[in-house]
CSV table of C-alpha atoms and ligand atoms in Angstrom, one decimal:
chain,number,residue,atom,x,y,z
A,1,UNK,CA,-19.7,-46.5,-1.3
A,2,UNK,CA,-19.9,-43.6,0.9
A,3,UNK,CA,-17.3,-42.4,3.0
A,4,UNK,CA,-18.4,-42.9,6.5
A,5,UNK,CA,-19.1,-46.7,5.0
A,6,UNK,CA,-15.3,-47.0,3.5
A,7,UNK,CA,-14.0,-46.0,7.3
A,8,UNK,CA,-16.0,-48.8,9.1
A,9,UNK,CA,-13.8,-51.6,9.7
A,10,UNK,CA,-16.7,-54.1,10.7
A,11,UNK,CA,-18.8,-53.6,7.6
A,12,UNK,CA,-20.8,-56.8,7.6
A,13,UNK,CA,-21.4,-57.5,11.3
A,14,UNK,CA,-23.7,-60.5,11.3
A,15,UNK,CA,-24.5,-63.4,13.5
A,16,UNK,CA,-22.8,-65.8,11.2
A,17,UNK,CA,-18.9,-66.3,10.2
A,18,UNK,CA,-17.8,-64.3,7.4
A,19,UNK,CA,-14.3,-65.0,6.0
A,20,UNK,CA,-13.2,-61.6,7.2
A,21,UNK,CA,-13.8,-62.8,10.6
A,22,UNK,CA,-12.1,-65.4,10.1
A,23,UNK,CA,-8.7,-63.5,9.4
A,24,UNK,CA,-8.9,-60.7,11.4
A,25,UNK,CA,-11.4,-61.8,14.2
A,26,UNK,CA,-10.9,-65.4,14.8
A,27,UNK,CA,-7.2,-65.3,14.5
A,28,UNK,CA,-6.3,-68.3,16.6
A,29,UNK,CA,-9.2,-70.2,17.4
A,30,UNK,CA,-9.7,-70.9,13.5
A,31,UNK,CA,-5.9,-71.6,12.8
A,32,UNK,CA,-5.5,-74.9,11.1
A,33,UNK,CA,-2.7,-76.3,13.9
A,34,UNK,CA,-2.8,-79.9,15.7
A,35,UNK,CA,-4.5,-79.4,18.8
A,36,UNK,CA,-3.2,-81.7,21.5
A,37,UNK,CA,-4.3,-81.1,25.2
A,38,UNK,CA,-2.4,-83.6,27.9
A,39,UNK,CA,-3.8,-84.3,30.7
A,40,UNK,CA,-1.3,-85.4,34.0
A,41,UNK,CA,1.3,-85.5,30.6
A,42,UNK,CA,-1.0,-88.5,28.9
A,43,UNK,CA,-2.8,-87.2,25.6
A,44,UNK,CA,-6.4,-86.5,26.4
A,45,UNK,CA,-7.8,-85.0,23.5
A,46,UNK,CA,-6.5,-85.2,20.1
A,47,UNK,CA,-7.8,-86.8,16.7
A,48,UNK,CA,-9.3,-89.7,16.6
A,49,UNK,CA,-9.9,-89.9,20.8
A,50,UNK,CA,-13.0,-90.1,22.3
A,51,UNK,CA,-13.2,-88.3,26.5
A,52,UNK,CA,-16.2,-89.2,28.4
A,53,UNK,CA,-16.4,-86.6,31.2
A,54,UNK,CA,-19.0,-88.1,34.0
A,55,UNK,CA,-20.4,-87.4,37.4
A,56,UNK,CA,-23.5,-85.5,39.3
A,57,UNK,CA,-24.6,-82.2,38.9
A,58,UNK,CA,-23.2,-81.0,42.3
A,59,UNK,CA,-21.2,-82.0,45.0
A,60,UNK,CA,-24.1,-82.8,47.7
A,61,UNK,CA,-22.0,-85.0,49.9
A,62,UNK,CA,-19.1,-87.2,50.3
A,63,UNK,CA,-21.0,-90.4,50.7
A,64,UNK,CA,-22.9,-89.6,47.1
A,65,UNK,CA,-19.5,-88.8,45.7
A,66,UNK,CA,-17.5,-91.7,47.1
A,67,UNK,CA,-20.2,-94.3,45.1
A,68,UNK,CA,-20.5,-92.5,41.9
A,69,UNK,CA,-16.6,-92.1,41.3
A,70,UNK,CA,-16.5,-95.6,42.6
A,71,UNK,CA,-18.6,-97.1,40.1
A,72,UNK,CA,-17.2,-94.8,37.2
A,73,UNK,CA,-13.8,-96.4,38.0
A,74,UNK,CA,-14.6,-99.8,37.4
A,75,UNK,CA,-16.2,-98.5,34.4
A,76,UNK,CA,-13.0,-96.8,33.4
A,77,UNK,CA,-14.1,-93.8,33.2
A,78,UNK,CA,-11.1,-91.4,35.0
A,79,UNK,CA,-12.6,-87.6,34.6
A,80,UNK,CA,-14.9,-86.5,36.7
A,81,UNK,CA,-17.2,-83.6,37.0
A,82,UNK,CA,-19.4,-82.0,39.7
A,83,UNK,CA,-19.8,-78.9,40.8
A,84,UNK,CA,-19.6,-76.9,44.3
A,85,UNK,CA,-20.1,-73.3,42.8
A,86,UNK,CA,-23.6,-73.4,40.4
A,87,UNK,CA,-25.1,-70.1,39.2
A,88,UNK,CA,-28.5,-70.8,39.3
A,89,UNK,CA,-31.6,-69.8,37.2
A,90,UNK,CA,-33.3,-68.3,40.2
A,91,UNK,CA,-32.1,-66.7,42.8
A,92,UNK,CA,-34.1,-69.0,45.7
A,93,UNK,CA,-32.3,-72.2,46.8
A,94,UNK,CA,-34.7,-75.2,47.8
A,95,UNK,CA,-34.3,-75.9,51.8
A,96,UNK,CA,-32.6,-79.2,50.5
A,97,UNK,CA,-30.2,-77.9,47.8
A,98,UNK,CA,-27.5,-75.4,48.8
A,99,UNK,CA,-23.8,-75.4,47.3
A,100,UNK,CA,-21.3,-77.4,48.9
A,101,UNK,CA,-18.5,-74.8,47.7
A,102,UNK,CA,-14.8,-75.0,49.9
A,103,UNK,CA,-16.4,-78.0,51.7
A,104,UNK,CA,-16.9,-79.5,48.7
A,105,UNK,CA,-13.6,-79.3,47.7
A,106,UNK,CA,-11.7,-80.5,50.8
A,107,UNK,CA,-14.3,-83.8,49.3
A,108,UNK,CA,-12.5,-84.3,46.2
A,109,UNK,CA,-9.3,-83.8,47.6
A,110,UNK,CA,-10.1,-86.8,50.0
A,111,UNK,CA,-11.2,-88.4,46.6
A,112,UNK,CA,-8.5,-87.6,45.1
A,113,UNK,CA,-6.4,-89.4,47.6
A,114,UNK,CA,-7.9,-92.6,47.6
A,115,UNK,CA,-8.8,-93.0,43.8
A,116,UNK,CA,-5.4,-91.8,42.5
A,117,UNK,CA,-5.8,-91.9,38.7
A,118,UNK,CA,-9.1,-89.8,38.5
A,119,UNK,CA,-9.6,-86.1,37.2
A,120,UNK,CA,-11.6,-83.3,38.6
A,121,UNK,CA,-13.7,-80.8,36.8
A,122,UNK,CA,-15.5,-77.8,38.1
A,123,UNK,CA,-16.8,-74.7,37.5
A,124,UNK,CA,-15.3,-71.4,38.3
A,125,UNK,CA,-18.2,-68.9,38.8
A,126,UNK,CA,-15.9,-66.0,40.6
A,127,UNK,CA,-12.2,-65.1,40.5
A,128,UNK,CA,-12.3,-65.2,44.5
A,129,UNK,CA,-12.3,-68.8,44.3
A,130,UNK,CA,-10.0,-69.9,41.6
A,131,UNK,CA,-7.0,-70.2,43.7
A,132,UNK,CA,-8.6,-72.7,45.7
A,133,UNK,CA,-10.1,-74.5,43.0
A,134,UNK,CA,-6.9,-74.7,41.4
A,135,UNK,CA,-6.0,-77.0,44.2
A,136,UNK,CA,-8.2,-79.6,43.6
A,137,UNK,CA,-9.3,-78.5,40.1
A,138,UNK,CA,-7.4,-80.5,37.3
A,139,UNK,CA,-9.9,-79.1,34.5
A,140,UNK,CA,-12.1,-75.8,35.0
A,141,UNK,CA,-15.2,-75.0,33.8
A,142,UNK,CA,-16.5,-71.9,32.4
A,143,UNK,CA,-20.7,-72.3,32.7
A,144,UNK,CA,-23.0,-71.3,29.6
A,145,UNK,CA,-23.8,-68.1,31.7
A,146,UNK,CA,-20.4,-66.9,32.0
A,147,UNK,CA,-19.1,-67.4,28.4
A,148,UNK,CA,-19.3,-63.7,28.1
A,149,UNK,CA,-17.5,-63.1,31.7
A,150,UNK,CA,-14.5,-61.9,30.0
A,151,UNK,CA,-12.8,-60.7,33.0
A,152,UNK,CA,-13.5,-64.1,34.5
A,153,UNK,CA,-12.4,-65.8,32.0
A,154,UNK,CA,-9.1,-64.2,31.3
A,155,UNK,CA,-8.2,-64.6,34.8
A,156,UNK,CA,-8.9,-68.3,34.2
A,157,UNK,CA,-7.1,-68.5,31.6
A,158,UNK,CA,-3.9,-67.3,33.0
A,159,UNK,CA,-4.1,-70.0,35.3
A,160,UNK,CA,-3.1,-72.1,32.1
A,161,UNK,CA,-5.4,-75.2,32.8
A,162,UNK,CA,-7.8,-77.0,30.9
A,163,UNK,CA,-10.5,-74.8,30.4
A,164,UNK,CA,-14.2,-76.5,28.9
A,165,UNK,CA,-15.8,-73.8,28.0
A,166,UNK,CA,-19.7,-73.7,27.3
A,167,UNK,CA,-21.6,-72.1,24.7
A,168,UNK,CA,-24.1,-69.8,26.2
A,169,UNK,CA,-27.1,-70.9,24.8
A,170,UNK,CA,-28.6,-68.0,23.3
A,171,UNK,CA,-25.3,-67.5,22.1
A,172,UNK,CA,-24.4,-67.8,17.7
A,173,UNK,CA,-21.3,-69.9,17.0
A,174,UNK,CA,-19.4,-66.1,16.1
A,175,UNK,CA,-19.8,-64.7,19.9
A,176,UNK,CA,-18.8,-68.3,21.2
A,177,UNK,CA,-15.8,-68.5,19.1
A,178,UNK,CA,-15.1,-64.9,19.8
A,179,UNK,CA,-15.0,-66.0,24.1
A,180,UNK,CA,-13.0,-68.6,23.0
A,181,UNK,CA,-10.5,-66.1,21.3
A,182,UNK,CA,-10.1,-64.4,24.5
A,183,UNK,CA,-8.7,-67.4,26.7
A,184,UNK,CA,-6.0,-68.2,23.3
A,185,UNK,CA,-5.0,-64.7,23.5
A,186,UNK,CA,-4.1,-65.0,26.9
A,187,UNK,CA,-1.5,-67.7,25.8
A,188,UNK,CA,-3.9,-70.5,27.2
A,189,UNK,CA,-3.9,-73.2,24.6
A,190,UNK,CA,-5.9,-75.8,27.0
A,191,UNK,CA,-9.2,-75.0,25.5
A,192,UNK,CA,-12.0,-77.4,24.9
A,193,UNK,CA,-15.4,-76.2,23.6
A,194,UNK,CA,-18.5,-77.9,24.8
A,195,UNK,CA,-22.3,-77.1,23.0
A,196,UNK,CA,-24.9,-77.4,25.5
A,197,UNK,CA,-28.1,-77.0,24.0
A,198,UNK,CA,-29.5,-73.7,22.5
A,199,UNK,CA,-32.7,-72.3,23.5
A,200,UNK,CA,-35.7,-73.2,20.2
A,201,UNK,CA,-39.1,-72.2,20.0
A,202,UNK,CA,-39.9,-75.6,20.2
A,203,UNK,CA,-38.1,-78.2,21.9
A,204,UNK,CA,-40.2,-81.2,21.4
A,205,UNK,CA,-40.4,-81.7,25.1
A,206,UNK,CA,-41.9,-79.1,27.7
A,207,UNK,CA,-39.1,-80.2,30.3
A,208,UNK,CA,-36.2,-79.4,27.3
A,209,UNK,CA,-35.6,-75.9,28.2
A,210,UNK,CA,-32.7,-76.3,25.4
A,211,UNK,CA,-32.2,-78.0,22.6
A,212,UNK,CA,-28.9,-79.7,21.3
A,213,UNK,CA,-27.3,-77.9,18.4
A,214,UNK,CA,-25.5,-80.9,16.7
A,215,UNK,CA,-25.4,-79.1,13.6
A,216,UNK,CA,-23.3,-76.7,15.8
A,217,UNK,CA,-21.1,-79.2,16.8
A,218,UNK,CA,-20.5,-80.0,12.9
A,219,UNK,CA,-20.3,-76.5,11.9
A,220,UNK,CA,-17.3,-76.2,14.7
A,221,UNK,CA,-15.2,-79.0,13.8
A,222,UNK,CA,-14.7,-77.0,10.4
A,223,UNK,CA,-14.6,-74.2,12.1
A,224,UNK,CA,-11.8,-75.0,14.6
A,225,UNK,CA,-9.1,-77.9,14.9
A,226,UNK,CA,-9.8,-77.4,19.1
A,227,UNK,CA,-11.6,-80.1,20.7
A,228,UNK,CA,-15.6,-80.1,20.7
A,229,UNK,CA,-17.8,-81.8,23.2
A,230,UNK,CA,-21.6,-82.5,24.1
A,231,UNK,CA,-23.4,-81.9,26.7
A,232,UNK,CA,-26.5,-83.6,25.9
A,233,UNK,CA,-27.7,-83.9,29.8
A,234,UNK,CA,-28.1,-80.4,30.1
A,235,UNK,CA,-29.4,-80.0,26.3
A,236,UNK,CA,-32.2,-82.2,27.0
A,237,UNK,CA,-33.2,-81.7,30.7
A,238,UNK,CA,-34.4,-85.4,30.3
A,239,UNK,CA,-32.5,-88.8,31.4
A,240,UNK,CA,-34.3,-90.8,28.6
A,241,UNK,CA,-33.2,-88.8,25.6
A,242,UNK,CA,-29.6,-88.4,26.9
A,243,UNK,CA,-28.7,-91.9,25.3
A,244,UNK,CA,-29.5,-91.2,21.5
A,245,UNK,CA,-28.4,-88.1,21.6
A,246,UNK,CA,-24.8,-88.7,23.2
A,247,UNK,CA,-24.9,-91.4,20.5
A,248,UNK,CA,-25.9,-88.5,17.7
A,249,UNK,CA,-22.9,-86.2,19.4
A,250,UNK,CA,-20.3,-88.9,18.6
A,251,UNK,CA,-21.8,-89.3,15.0
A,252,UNK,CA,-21.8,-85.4,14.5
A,253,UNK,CA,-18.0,-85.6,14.9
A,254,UNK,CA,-17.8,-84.4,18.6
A,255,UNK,CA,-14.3,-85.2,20.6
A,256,UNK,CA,-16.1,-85.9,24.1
A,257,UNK,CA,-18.8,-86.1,26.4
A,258,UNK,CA,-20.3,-84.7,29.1
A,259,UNK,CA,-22.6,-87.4,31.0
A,260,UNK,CA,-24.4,-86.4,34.0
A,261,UNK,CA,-24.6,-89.5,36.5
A,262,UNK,CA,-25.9,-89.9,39.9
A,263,UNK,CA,-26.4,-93.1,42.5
A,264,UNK,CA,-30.1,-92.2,42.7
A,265,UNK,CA,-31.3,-89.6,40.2
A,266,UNK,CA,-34.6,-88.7,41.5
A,267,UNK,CA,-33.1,-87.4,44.5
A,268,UNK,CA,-30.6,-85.7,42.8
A,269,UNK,CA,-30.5,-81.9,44.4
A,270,UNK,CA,-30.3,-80.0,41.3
A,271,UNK,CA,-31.6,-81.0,38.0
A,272,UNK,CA,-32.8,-84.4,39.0
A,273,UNK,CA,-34.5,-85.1,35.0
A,274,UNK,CA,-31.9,-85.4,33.4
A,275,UNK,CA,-29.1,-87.7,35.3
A,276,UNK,CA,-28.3,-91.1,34.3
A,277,UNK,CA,-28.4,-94.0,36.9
A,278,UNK,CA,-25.7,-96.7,36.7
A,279,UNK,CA,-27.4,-98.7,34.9
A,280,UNK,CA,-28.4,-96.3,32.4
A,281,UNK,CA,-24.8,-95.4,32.4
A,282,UNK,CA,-23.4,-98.4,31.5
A,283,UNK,CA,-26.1,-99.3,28.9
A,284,UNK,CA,-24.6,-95.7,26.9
A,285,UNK,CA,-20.9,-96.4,27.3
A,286,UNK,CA,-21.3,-99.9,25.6
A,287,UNK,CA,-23.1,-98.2,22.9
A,288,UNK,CA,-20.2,-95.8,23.0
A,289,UNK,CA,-17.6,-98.3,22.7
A,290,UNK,CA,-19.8,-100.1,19.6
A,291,UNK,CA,-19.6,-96.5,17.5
A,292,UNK,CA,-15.8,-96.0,18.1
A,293,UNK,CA,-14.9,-99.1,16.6
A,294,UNK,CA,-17.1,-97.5,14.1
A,295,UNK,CA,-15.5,-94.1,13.8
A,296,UNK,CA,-11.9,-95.7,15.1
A,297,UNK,CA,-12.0,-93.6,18.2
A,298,UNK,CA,-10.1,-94.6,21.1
A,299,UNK,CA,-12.4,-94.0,24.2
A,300,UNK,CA,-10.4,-92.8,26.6
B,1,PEP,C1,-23.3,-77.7,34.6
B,1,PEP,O1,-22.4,-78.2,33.9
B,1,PEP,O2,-23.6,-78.1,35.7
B,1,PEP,C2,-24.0,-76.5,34.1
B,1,PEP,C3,-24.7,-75.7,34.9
B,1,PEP,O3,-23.9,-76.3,32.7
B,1,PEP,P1,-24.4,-75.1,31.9
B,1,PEP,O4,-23.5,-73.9,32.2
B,1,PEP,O5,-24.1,-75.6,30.5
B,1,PEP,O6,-25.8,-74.8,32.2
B,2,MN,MN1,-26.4,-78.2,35.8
């Protein structure tokens, strides 16, 4: 061994896990603790639950809003997602789609006020914004193309909230993991991970930009005792598959869901491929319900 090699402290960088990452690297996102994360002081995530997080892609409107929280309540389903700050693949917006953002907010919070028991999650794109999020915001959302925003997401994390946080998706389970590091290190233990669908050379469909890495999803429950959930809307691009593969998530070991629902998909502003209608919905949670009775998961 030569001497310059002897001083290197990173002597087998790689793409995968090595044990030494593990110990020196990884410090607290691989430490074998319970993970509990409460939500309003109820247990959210922890073994043996199951969190379905649902709603549209954006916040268009209040009308659109109003129905689909609406018709998640009576299904029981309390968390709810959409987003008023999207980074988008390209930098032209369509003349129909443009993002809600503060306005979108003050929408929730009206929400909020008449469906008491319900949950907000959104994404954070800029540190300019979180203070105002964090008023309306009960969980925040780092996006795939931020994961790597470390400045953002330290700020986030000091916030101390729920924080999902997305696997980039040209990123290796090591760099994920590594992101994740930096919100634990800021004393932030409300983490939840969330694969999304990696890009593949092929992808079985020419509408799946992505495909959905369950055997990442395996690979990080023995990774990490912190929550993992799925994504499969955005992993497939593609209302149709979203069923079996949410159904593959919760067989792969996964801790939650993320289930993009609209009133009327096809006119959804952004992404409209891959929402679920009600029906479509409804048809997935009872197939949902079937497997945790399987697994003894409590849906919650
Ligand atoms: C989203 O959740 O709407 C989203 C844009 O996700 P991702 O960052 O995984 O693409
Ligand atoms: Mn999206």
């Amino acid at each position: 061994m030569s001497k310059i090699f002897r001083r290197i402290s990173n002597k087998f960088p790689s793409k995968d896990i090595t044990k030494e990452d593990l110990k020196n690297k990884l410090i607290l996102i691989s430490k074998k603790e319970e993970i509990e994360i409460k939500l309003n002081n109820k247990f959210f995530l922890k073994k043996n639950n199951l969190a379905i997080i649902a709603g549209p892609n954006g916040v268009e409107n209040i009308d659109m809003m109003f129905k689909t929280v609406d018709f998640l309540v009576k299904q029981k389903i309390n968390i709810i997602r959409g987003h008023v700050f999207k980074p988008l693949t390209f930098p032209y917006r369509s003349n129909t789609y443009s993002e809600s953002g503060i306005q979108g907010l003050v929408w929730m919070d009206e929400i909020k006020k008449y469906y008491k028991k319900i949950t907000i999650v959104t994404e954070v794109t800029e540190i300019k914004y979180l203070e105002r999020i964090l008023l309306t915001s009960d969980i925040l959302q780092i996006g795939s193309r931020n994961m790597q925003n470390f400045e953002l997401i330290k700020e986030v994390a000091r916030s101390k909230k729920i924080i999902i946080l997305k696997r980039h998706f040209g990123a290796s389970l090591r760099d994920f993991l590594a992101a994740a590091e930096h919100i634990l290190v800021e004393n932030n233990k409300n983490l939840i991970l969330c694969e999304r669908g990696i890009v593949a050379p092929h992808t079985h469909r020419v509408t799946s930009r992505f495909i959905l890495d369950i055997q990442g999803i395996v690979a990080l429950k023995e990774l990490t005792n912190y929550p993992v959930i799925s994504d499969p809307s955005h992993a497939s691009f593609w209302a149709p598959w979203v069923e079996k593969l949410a159904l593959a998530s919760v067989a792969s070991g996964c801790d939650g869901l993320i289930i993009e629902v609209h009133p009327n998909p096809r006119f959804s502003k952004v992404d409209p491929l891959q929402a679920l209608n009600f029906n479509q919905f409804k048809r997935l949670k009872h197939k949902i319900l079937s497997l945790c009775r399987f697994f003894h998961k409590k849906l919650i």
